[in-house]
């Protein structure tokens, strides 16, 4: 996996300086623009095309908070496709309760109540994530690893909640 932070020459952060990212993106876009290498051999053109592609993917990832979160967790092998995370029992019980109430929705008012509860849970999760990522860069390596584990737990809660929000959207179309 390519380390986009190294590619851009910036420290790993959940909150990279956006203006600096954009500046680096444009700088590398100009440096690796395929048109400037049209007279080079095929191997050099392919290399530049790959660097240009990496630059685009790096910028898309580092400038999107959701993609950035997942990317950093993947860099540390804390997120994997098909992984079955162990979520806390109290969170799972709360989600099961919400799902049951969602299945019992009969009116727009019922749906609004469940939606409000889901949004409150989402707000709590977002607040926890903000607290965990705000000072990440200042931590030592041991504390960072511990913090990343906590952030991964929040990430998996977000993913779980996303499925419930998708169900809410399906139910909302009925009213």
Backbone as a chain_set.jsonl record, in Angstrom:
{"seq": "XXXXXXXXXXXXXXXXXXXXXXXXXXXXXXXXXXXXXXXXXXXXXXXXXXXXXXXXXXXXXXXXXXXXXXXXXXXXXXXXXXXXXXXXXXXXXXXXXXXXXXXXXXXXXXXXXXXXXXXXXXXXXXXXXXXXXXXXXXXXXXXXXXXXXXXXXXXXXXXXXXXXXXXXXXXXXXX", "coords": {"N": [[0.85, -1.182, 0.0], [0.612, 2.139, -0.909], [2.037, 4.863, 0.757], [0.456, 7.699, 1.197], [0.97, 9.929, 2.729], [3.755, 9.977, 2.966], [4.29, 10.233, 0.245], [3.373, 12.825, -0.222], [4.995, 14.114, 1.511], [4.278, 14.835, 4.119], [3.333, 14.827, 7.636], [1.657, 12.036, 9.188], [-1.754, 12.441, 9.702], [-5.032, 12.968, 10.995], [-6.234, 15.244, 10.407], [-5.194, 16.845, 8.112], [-3.605, 19.801, 6.843], [-5.588, 21.506, 4.741], [-5.231, 23.478, 2.713], [-2.51, 23.249, 2.254], [-2.412, 20.626, 1.31], [-3.805, 20.886, -1.112], [-2.123, 22.649, -2.465], [0.202, 21.064, -2.702], [-0.843, 18.991, -4.239], [-1.44, 20.332, -6.685], [1.118, 21.167, -7.374], [2.443, 18.689, -7.764], [0.802, 17.699, -9.746], [1.436, 19.306, -11.872], [4.173, 18.704, -12.108], [4.1, 15.953, -12.734], [2.628, 15.779, -15.059], [1.423, 14.067, -17.818], [1.666, 15.116, -20.452], [4.029, 16.579, -20.53], [5.909, 14.703, -20.882], [5.778, 13.488, -23.307], [7.648, 12.995, -25.298], [9.335, 11.189, -24.209], [10.622, 7.831, -23.551], [8.636, 4.787, -23.642], [8.647, 3.488, -21.136], [9.315, 5.535, -19.294], [7.135, 7.244, -19.721], [5.081, 5.605, -18.763], [5.805, 5.417, -16.072], [5.483, 8.091, -15.247], [2.76, 8.378, -15.699], [1.775, 6.608, -13.765], [2.684, 7.906, -11.428], [1.213, 10.253, -11.635], [-1.348, 9.218, -11.37], [-1.195, 8.204, -8.742], [-0.859, 10.608, -7.38], [-3.384, 11.825, -7.849], [-5.101, 9.969, -6.553], [-4.055, 10.123, -3.977], [-4.666, 12.778, -3.254], [-7.488, 12.73, -3.414], [-8.041, 10.929, -1.36], [-6.753, 11.983, 0.991], [-8.014, 14.41, 1.276], [-10.63, 13.92, 1.894], [-12.485, 13.403, 4.695], [-13.745, 10.94, 5.569], [-12.675, 8.969, 3.853], [-10.009, 9.348, 4.48], [-9.878, 8.605, 7.186], [-10.451, 5.814, 7.043], [-8.302, 5.08, 5.417], [-5.97, 5.638, 6.981], [-6.4, 3.813, 9.052], [-6.236, 1.451, 7.581], [-3.563, 1.595, 6.782], [-2.362, 0.899, 9.138], [-3.144, -1.661, 9.454], [-5.629, -2.105, 10.706], [-8.101, -2.193, 9.658], [-9.82, -4.241, 7.489], [-10.984, -5.737, 4.459], [-13.992, -7.482, 4.672], [-13.669, -8.003, 7.358], [-14.692, -8.983, 10.622], [-15.572, -7.19, 13.06], [-15.357, -6.954, 16.65], [-17.84, -5.588, 18.224], [-18.897, -3.535, 20.975], [-21.104, -4.966, 23.411], [-23.19, -3.392, 24.525], [-23.515, -1.394, 22.599], [-24.329, -2.94, 20.394], [-26.739, -3.958, 21.392], [-28.204, -1.606, 21.639], [-28.377, -0.898, 18.932], [-29.806, -3.087, 17.972], [-32.214, -2.692, 19.286], [-33.008, -0.276, 18.094], [-33.271, -1.157, 15.455], [-35.399, -2.976, 15.746], [-37.464, -1.237, 16.497], [-37.543, 0.237, 14.199], [-38.534, -1.623, 12.389], [-41.097, -1.742, 13.286], [-42.236, 0.643, 12.559], [-44.933, 2.661, 11.686], [-45.982, 5.09, 11.065], [-45.227, 8.407, 9.838], [-44.448, 9.934, 11.968], [-43.501, 8.031, 13.816], [-41.291, 7.175, 12.385], [-39.811, 9.534, 12.344], [-39.132, 9.757, 15.045], [-37.433, 7.517, 15.429], [-35.468, 8.165, 13.593], [-34.451, 10.525, 14.733], [-33.296, 9.464, 17.026], [-31.289, 7.838, 15.906], [-29.737, 9.799, 14.669], [-28.849, 11.129, 16.947], [-27.235, 9.165, 18.118], [-25.346, 8.984, 16.085], [-24.262, 11.555, 16.267], [-23.043, 11.397, 18.794], [-21.103, 9.449, 18.243], [-19.603, 10.771, 16.266], [-18.631, 12.893, 17.798], [-17.05, 11.534, 19.662], [-15.134, 10.49, 17.918], [-13.968, 12.856, 16.955], [-12.802, 13.791, 19.318], [-10.911, 11.765, 19.765], [-9.224, 11.99, 17.567], [-8.255, 14.572, 17.554], [-5.873, 15.3, 18.959], [-4.048, 13.498, 18.044], [-1.629, 13.644, 16.518], [0.222, 14.645, 18.33], [0.828, 12.621, 20.065], [2.93, 10.002, 21.479], [4.518, 7.139, 19.861], [3.609, 4.694, 21.01], [1.274, 5.469, 22.357], [-0.126, 6.377, 20.161], [-0.666, 3.995, 18.752], [-2.394, 2.711, 20.541], [-4.461, 4.587, 20.575], [-5.253, 4.445, 17.913], [-6.489, 1.958, 17.86], [-8.769, 2.469, 19.375], [-9.937, 4.349, 17.679], [-10.437, 2.755, 15.469], [-12.455, 1.136, 16.5], [-14.503, 3.026, 16.721], [-14.783, 3.631, 14.024], [-15.842, 1.194, 13.018], [-18.262, 1.214, 14.341], [-19.439, 3.401, 13.114], [-19.72, 2.363, 10.522], [-21.582, 0.316, 10.985], [-23.744, 1.82, 11.862], [-24.238, 3.222, 9.54], [-25.495, 1.34, 7.902], [-27.943, 1.141, 9.202], [-28.879, 3.732, 8.806], [-29.24, 3.643, 6.062], [-31.366, 1.859, 5.95], [-33.261, 3.46, 7.197], [-33.604, 5.394, 5.217], [-34.809, 3.855, 3.257], [-37.236, 3.209, 4.52], [-38.211, 5.788, 4.798], [-38.993, 6.469, 2.253], [-41.467, 5.405, 2.036], [-43.297, 7.089, 3.152]], "CA": [[0.0, 0.0, 0.0], [1.388, 3.37, -1.021], [1.803, 5.798, 1.852], [0.205, 9.01, 0.614], [1.604, 10.953, 3.563], [5.144, 10.019, 2.508], [4.271, 10.741, -1.127], [3.206, 14.273, -0.138], [5.996, 14.664, 2.421], [3.611, 15.438, 5.278], [3.143, 13.861, 8.725], [0.355, 11.36, 9.245], [-2.694, 13.239, 10.476], [-6.447, 12.844, 10.668], [-6.679, 16.589, 10.043], [-4.12, 17.537, 7.386], [-3.851, 21.179, 6.421], [-6.207, 21.363, 3.423], [-4.607, 24.372, 1.731], [-1.222, 22.644, 1.939], [-2.69, 19.454, 0.463], [-4.176, 21.35, -2.446], [-0.914, 23.21, -3.061], [1.06, 19.933, -3.067], [-1.515, 18.307, -5.337], [-1.233, 21.088, -7.925], [2.548, 21.12, -7.661], [2.761, 17.375, -8.322], [0.05, 17.564, -11.001], [2.242, 19.963, -12.899], [5.421, 17.947, -12.241], [3.87, 14.629, -13.318], [1.649, 15.826, -16.138], [1.896, 13.217, -18.93], [1.973, 15.875, -21.667], [5.413, 17.038, -20.478], [6.788, 13.552, -21.101], [5.326, 12.867, -24.547], [8.796, 12.596, -26.114], [10.128, 10.2, -23.466], [10.35, 6.45, -23.939], [7.397, 4.191, -23.098], [8.831, 3.193, -19.712], [9.233, 6.803, -18.56], [5.747, 7.7, -19.816], [4.292, 4.763, -17.852], [6.17, 5.833, -14.716], [4.843, 9.39, -14.994], [1.323, 8.128, -15.617], [1.536, 6.007, -12.445], [2.861, 8.952, -10.417], [0.064, 11.142, -11.765], [-2.489, 8.494, -10.788], [-0.984, 8.193, -7.286], [-1.14, 11.97, -6.913], [-4.842, 12.018, -7.837], [-5.679, 9.136, -5.489], [-3.611, 10.673, -2.693], [-5.439, 13.972, -2.947], [-8.873, 12.319, -3.149], [-8.095, 10.253, -0.064], [-6.351, 12.846, 2.102], [-8.896, 15.578, 1.409], [-11.962, 13.452, 2.287], [-12.332, 12.883, 6.056], [-14.147, 9.534, 5.704], [-11.658, 8.156, 3.171], [-8.772, 9.509, 5.239], [-10.002, 7.77, 8.385], [-10.281, 4.414, 6.65], [-6.954, 4.918, 4.877], [-5.011, 5.564, 8.08], [-6.621, 2.535, 9.732], [-5.687, 0.408, 6.693], [-2.099, 1.681, 6.872], [-1.959, 0.245, 10.388], [-3.761, -2.999, 9.445], [-6.734, -2.15, 11.665], [-9.314, -2.362, 8.869], [-9.609, -5.149, 6.366], [-12.22, -6.114, 3.788], [-14.594, -8.7, 5.204], [-13.368, -8.18, 8.777], [-15.838, -9.047, 11.533], [-15.104, -6.573, 14.311], [-16.068, -7.198, 17.898], [-18.419, -4.347, 18.73], [-19.358, -3.67, 22.36], [-22.449, -5.528, 23.563], [-24.182, -2.339, 24.753], [-23.765, -0.758, 21.306], [-25.108, -3.883, 19.587], [-28.088, -4.006, 21.956], [-28.852, -0.346, 21.257], [-28.67, -0.984, 17.501], [-30.865, -4.074, 17.81], [-33.427, -2.017, 19.731], [-33.379, 0.678, 17.04], [-33.737, -1.958, 14.307], [-36.731, -3.506, 16.065], [-38.416, -0.12, 16.415], [-37.635, 0.594, 12.785], [-39.42, -2.601, 11.752], [-42.456, -1.474, 13.768], [-42.667, 1.977, 12.127], [-46.191, 2.675, 10.937], [-46.323, 6.456, 10.682], [-44.094, 9.312, 9.643], [-44.042, 10.357, 13.309], [-42.67, 6.935, 14.337], [-40.029, 7.224, 11.645], [-39.085, 10.722, 12.804], [-38.567, 9.448, 16.359], [-36.299, 6.607, 15.249], [-34.434, 8.938, 12.895], [-33.846, 11.426, 15.715], [-32.43, 8.663, 17.893], [-30.125, 7.444, 15.111], [-28.908, 10.998, 14.509], [-28.214, 11.389, 18.239], [-26.143, 8.18, 18.231], [-24.33, 9.408, 15.129], [-23.615, 12.731, 16.849], [-22.151, 10.922, 19.862], [-19.974, 8.771, 17.593], [-18.788, 11.81, 15.63], [-17.955, 13.634, 18.861], [-15.988, 10.655, 20.172], [-14.089, 10.443, 16.901], [-13.283, 14.152, 16.97], [-11.96, 13.829, 20.519], [-9.809, 10.814, 19.62], [-8.307, 12.375, 16.495], [-7.819, 15.968, 17.652], [-4.487, 15.443, 19.416], [-3.335, 12.288, 17.617], [-0.286, 13.949, 16.037], [1.107, 14.972, 19.441], [1.062, 11.436, 20.889], [4.089, 9.18, 21.135], [4.149, 6.0, 19.026], [2.832, 3.719, 21.783], [-0.051, 6.047, 22.577], [-0.8, 6.423, 18.857], [-1.186, 2.655, 18.447], [-3.553, 2.512, 21.416], [-5.501, 5.49, 20.099], [-5.747, 3.916, 16.638], [-7.409, 0.863, 18.164], [-10.025, 3.115, 19.769], [-10.495, 4.969, 16.475], [-10.963, 1.657, 14.65], [-13.741, 0.759, 17.096], [-15.46, 4.059, 16.314], [-14.976, 3.427, 12.586], [-16.757, 0.073, 12.822], [-19.591, 1.66, 14.788], [-19.96, 4.242, 12.032], [-20.126, 1.475, 9.43], [-22.804, -0.348, 11.418], [-24.793, 2.838, 11.872], [-24.528, 3.561, 8.153], [-26.494, 0.382, 7.412], [-29.231, 1.527, 9.786], [-29.312, 4.947, 8.115], [-29.741, 3.219, 4.752], [-32.704, 1.319, 6.206], [-34.124, 4.619, 7.448], [-33.927, 6.005, 3.917], [-35.761, 2.965, 2.595], [-38.524, 3.408, 5.183], [-38.666, 7.164, 4.552], [-39.627, 6.553, 0.941], [-42.849, 4.916, 2.173], [-44.182, 8.127, 3.692]], "C": [[0.89, 1.238, 0.0], [1.022, 4.298, 0.134], [1.687, 7.205, 1.261], [0.835, 10.136, 1.435], [3.069, 11.106, 3.156], [5.222, 10.617, 1.107], [4.167, 12.268, -1.132], [4.225, 14.933, 0.796], [5.396, 15.376, 3.617], [3.469, 14.388, 6.382], [1.743, 13.243, 8.673], [-0.563, 12.126, 10.187], [-4.121, 12.95, 10.033], [-7.021, 14.181, 10.213], [-5.563, 17.327, 9.3], [-4.572, 18.931, 6.949], [-4.32, 21.169, 4.972], [-5.572, 22.262, 2.361], [-3.245, 23.819, 1.31], [-1.374, 21.422, 1.053], [-2.961, 19.891, -0.978], [-2.946, 21.894, -3.18], [0.005, 22.084, -3.539], [0.461, 19.158, -4.243], [-1.254, 19.022, -6.667], [0.236, 21.083, -8.349], [2.927, 19.791, -8.33], [1.997, 17.116, -9.62], [0.83, 18.173, -12.156], [3.519, 19.147, -13.171], [5.22, 16.623, -12.987], [2.826, 14.635, -14.44], [2.186, 15.058, -17.345], [2.281, 13.979, -20.196], [3.43, 16.349, -21.711], [6.404, 15.923, -20.809], [6.445, 12.808, -22.399], [6.487, 12.371, -25.411], [9.705, 11.583, -25.409], [9.785, 8.798, -23.945], [9.12, 5.915, -23.198], [7.49, 3.941, -21.591], [8.695, 4.453, -18.856], [7.807, 7.348, -18.586], [4.853, 6.914, -18.864], [4.544, 5.154, -16.398], [5.462, 7.134, -14.342], [3.327, 9.223, -14.86], [0.961, 7.528, -14.256], [1.67, 7.043, -11.336], [1.697, 9.944, -10.452], [-1.179, 10.51, -11.133], [-2.384, 8.464, -9.266], [-1.306, 9.562, -6.708], [-2.644, 12.221, -6.823], [-5.493, 11.228, -6.707], [-5.297, 9.669, -4.112], [-4.462, 11.875, -2.304], [-6.894, 13.626, -2.623], [-9.008, 11.71, -1.761], [-7.823, 11.204, 1.083], [-7.264, 14.051, 2.294], [-10.326, 15.208, 1.803], [-11.865, 12.805, 3.665], [-12.699, 11.4, 6.223], [-13.121, 8.607, 5.055], [-10.344, 8.186, 3.938], [-8.775, 8.617, 6.475], [-9.747, 6.307, 8.044], [-8.862, 4.156, 6.157], [-5.919, 4.772, 5.995], [-5.17, 4.237, 8.823], [-6.096, 1.368, 8.886], [-4.156, 0.413, 6.725], [-1.575, 0.915, 8.083], [-2.591, -1.138, 10.544], [-4.869, -3.155, 10.489], [-8.085, -2.292, 10.978], [-8.954, -3.277, 7.71], [-10.964, -5.487, 5.758], [-12.719, -7.43, 4.371], [-14.322, -8.948, 6.67], [-14.666, -8.172, 9.592], [-15.401, -8.494, 12.894], [-15.963, -6.976, 15.502], [-16.566, -5.856, 18.422], [-18.914, -4.574, 20.153], [-20.818, -4.123, 22.429], [-23.503, -4.439, 23.752], [-24.514, -1.598, 23.445], [-24.643, -1.659, 20.445], [-26.546, -3.983, 20.086], [-28.869, -2.746, 21.573], [-29.249, -0.381, 19.776], [-29.793, -1.992, 17.225], [-32.212, -3.468, 18.209], [-33.922, -1.029, 18.662], [-33.926, -0.073, 15.834], [-35.139, -2.508, 14.54], [-37.78, -2.409, 15.956], [-38.601, 0.326, 14.973], [-38.584, -0.353, 12.048], [-40.888, -2.387, 12.147], [-43.002, -0.117, 13.333], [-43.93, 1.868, 11.277], [-46.564, 4.068, 10.441], [-45.043, 7.272, 10.476], [-43.558, 9.792, 10.997], [-43.138, 9.299, 13.942], [-41.285, 6.977, 13.685], [-39.179, 8.407, 12.11], [-38.435, 10.467, 14.158], [-37.34, 8.547, 16.248], [-35.14, 7.344, 14.574], [-33.713, 9.866, 13.867], [-32.891, 10.658, 16.636], [-31.155, 8.245, 17.16], [-29.184, 8.636, 14.932], [-28.205, 11.372, 15.814], [-27.031, 10.431, 18.456], [-25.005, 8.586, 17.303], [-23.563, 10.625, 15.662], [-22.64, 12.345, 17.947], [-20.906, 10.261, 19.282], [-19.038, 9.799, 16.964], [-18.001, 12.611, 16.663], [-16.807, 12.807, 19.444], [-14.818, 10.603, 19.194], [-13.288, 11.743, 16.884], [-12.344, 14.257, 18.17], [-10.733, 12.933, 20.374], [-8.787, 11.251, 18.577], [-7.696, 13.763, 16.676], [-6.355, 16.127, 18.047], [-3.603, 14.271, 18.998], [-1.873, 12.572, 17.249], [0.703, 14.205, 17.169], [1.464, 13.752, 20.305], [2.359, 10.736, 20.502], [3.601, 7.917, 20.421], [3.298, 4.972, 19.756], [1.413, 4.217, 21.993], [-0.835, 6.126, 21.264], [-1.411, 5.07, 18.519], [-2.43, 2.36, 19.277], [-4.731, 3.351, 20.931], [-6.098, 4.971, 18.794], [-6.722, 2.766, 16.842], [-8.77, 1.427, 18.562], [-10.718, 3.735, 18.553], [-11.085, 3.903, 15.562], [-12.317, 1.195, 15.185], [-14.835, 1.756, 16.711], [-15.792, 3.894, 14.828], [-15.994, 2.311, 12.331], [-18.168, 0.399, 13.323], [-20.243, 2.53, 13.713], [-20.482, 3.383, 10.886], [-21.45, 0.786, 9.762], [-23.976, 0.626, 11.356], [-25.182, 3.251, 10.451], [-25.58, 2.615, 7.566], [-27.881, 0.711, 7.964], [-29.764, 2.785, 9.099], [-29.837, 4.622, 6.717], [-31.139, 2.619, 4.883], [-33.697, 2.442, 6.459], [-34.541, 5.267, 6.132], [-34.939, 5.162, 3.157], [-37.152, 3.153, 3.193], [-39.078, 4.794, 4.899], [-39.378, 7.288, 3.208], [-41.081, 6.054, 0.961], [-43.83, 6.014, 2.594], [-44.153, 9.368, 2.844]], "O": [[1.805, 1.36, 0.814], [-0.153, 4.49, 0.445], [2.684, 7.817, 0.877], [1.192, 11.179, 0.888], [3.567, 12.223, 3.017], [6.114, 11.414, 0.816], [4.802, 12.931, -1.953], [4.308, 16.16, 0.864], [5.922, 16.388, 4.08], [3.483, 13.19, 6.1], [0.79, 13.849, 8.183], [-0.197, 12.422, 11.324], [-4.386, 12.717, 8.854], [-8.14, 14.251, 9.704], [-5.043, 18.325, 9.799], [-5.755, 19.186, 6.723], [-3.542, 20.858, 4.071], [-5.397, 21.834, 1.22], [-2.871, 23.913, 0.142], [-0.568, 21.199, 0.15], [-2.413, 19.333, -1.928], [-2.755, 21.632, -4.368], [0.527, 22.141, -4.652], [1.186, 18.721, -5.136], [-0.889, 18.387, -7.656], [0.55, 21.004, -9.536], [3.64, 19.774, -9.333], [2.482, 16.399, -10.495], [0.875, 17.63, -13.26], [3.891, 18.932, -14.325], [6.072, 16.22, -13.78], [2.215, 13.606, -14.73], [3.272, 15.357, -17.84], [3.147, 13.522, -20.942], [4.003, 16.505, -22.789], [7.594, 16.175, -20.992], [6.786, 11.636, -22.558], [6.322, 11.421, -26.176], [10.726, 11.173, -25.96], [8.797, 8.591, -24.65], [8.638, 6.529, -22.246], [6.523, 4.158, -20.861], [8.036, 4.434, -17.817], [7.323, 7.859, -17.576], [3.967, 7.485, -18.228], [3.615, 5.214, -15.593], [4.91, 7.257, -13.248], [2.697, 9.853, -14.011], [-0.05, 7.902, -13.663], [0.865, 7.062, -10.405], [1.252, 10.419, -9.407], [-1.955, 11.18, -10.453], [-3.38, 8.675, -8.574], [-1.952, 9.664, -5.665], [-3.123, 12.769, -5.83], [-6.339, 11.756, -5.985], [-6.114, 9.668, -3.19], [-4.923, 11.979, -1.167], [-7.467, 14.162, -1.674], [-9.994, 11.957, -1.067], [-8.581, 11.234, 2.052], [-7.28, 14.647, 3.37], [-11.15, 16.095, 2.024], [-11.227, 11.761, 3.803], [-12.017, 10.682, 6.954], [-12.742, 7.587, 5.632], [-9.649, 7.174, 4.036], [-7.782, 7.952, 6.77], [-8.927, 5.646, 8.68], [-8.286, 3.111, 6.457], [-5.083, 3.87, 5.949], [-4.175, 3.609, 9.184], [-5.567, 0.4, 9.433], [-3.529, -0.646, 6.696], [-0.479, 0.354, 8.051], [-2.575, -1.715, 11.631], [-5.02, -4.223, 11.083], [-9.103, -2.488, 11.643], [-7.929, -3.109, 7.049], [-11.975, -5.52, 6.461], [-11.949, -8.375, 4.54], [-14.701, -9.995, 7.194], [-15.607, -7.443, 9.28], [-14.927, -9.232, 13.758], [-17.144, -7.294, 15.361], [-15.8, -5.083, 18.997], [-19.308, -5.687, 20.501], [-21.65, -3.718, 21.617], [-24.598, -4.543, 23.2], [-25.664, -1.222, 23.219], [-25.6, -1.188, 19.831], [-27.474, -4.082, 19.283], [-30.048, -2.817, 21.226], [-30.34, 0.062, 19.415], [-30.628, -1.772, 16.348], [-33.225, -3.702, 17.551], [-35.117, -0.967, 18.371], [-34.934, 0.332, 15.255], [-35.97, -2.506, 13.631], [-38.854, -2.621, 15.392], [-39.69, 0.743, 14.578], [-39.347, 0.076, 11.183], [-41.799, -2.801, 11.431], [-44.122, 0.239, 13.7], [-43.999, 1.112, 10.309], [-47.361, 4.213, 9.514], [-43.95, 6.879, 10.882], [-42.359, 10.027, 11.148], [-42.118, 9.638, 14.542], [-40.259, 6.835, 14.35], [-37.962, 8.283, 12.252], [-37.312, 10.91, 14.399], [-36.326, 8.79, 16.902], [-33.979, 7.166, 14.943], [-32.487, 9.976, 13.822], [-31.815, 11.149, 16.979], [-30.065, 8.292, 17.731], [-27.967, 8.486, 15.035], [-27.083, 11.878, 15.788], [-25.966, 10.841, 18.918], [-23.837, 8.538, 17.689], [-22.344, 10.702, 15.514], [-21.541, 12.894, 18.029], [-19.795, 10.48, 19.762], [-17.82, 9.707, 17.114], [-16.844, 12.966, 16.433], [-15.72, 13.33, 19.687], [-13.656, 10.663, 19.597], [-12.06, 11.718, 16.806], [-11.224, 14.754, 18.049], [-9.64, 13.298, 20.808], [-7.607, 10.919, 18.69], [-6.713, 14.092, 16.011], [-5.667, 17.001, 17.52], [-2.519, 14.084, 19.553], [-0.982, 11.815, 17.633], [1.904, 14.004, 16.989], [2.318, 13.853, 21.185], [2.831, 10.848, 19.371], [2.398, 7.655, 20.383], [2.356, 4.431, 19.176], [0.455, 3.462, 21.824], [-2.055, 5.964, 21.253], [-2.548, 5.002, 18.052], [-3.408, 1.817, 18.763], [-5.865, 2.873, 20.884], [-7.31, 5.047, 18.591], [-7.678, 2.618, 16.08], [-9.806, 0.919, 18.133], [-11.939, 3.652, 18.419], [-12.127, 4.127, 14.946], [-13.223, 0.896, 14.408], [-15.962, 1.362, 16.41], [-16.952, 4.007, 14.431], [-16.903, 2.472, 11.517], [-19.152, -0.096, 12.774], [-21.437, 2.411, 13.438], [-21.556, 3.644, 10.345], [-22.334, 0.689, 8.91], [-25.054, 0.295, 10.861], [-26.337, 3.592, 10.198], [-26.456, 3.049, 6.817], [-28.879, 0.572, 7.258], [-30.963, 2.893, 8.841], [-30.777, 5.261, 6.243], [-31.996, 2.844, 4.029], [-34.837, 2.389, 5.997], [-35.7, 5.643, 5.959], [-35.823, 5.697, 2.489], [-38.136, 3.245, 2.459], [-40.291, 4.96, 4.771], [-40.269, 8.123, 3.051], [-41.827, 6.266, 0.004], [-45.041, 5.881, 2.412], [-44.839, 10.342, 3.152]]}, "num_chains": 1, "name": "protein.A"}
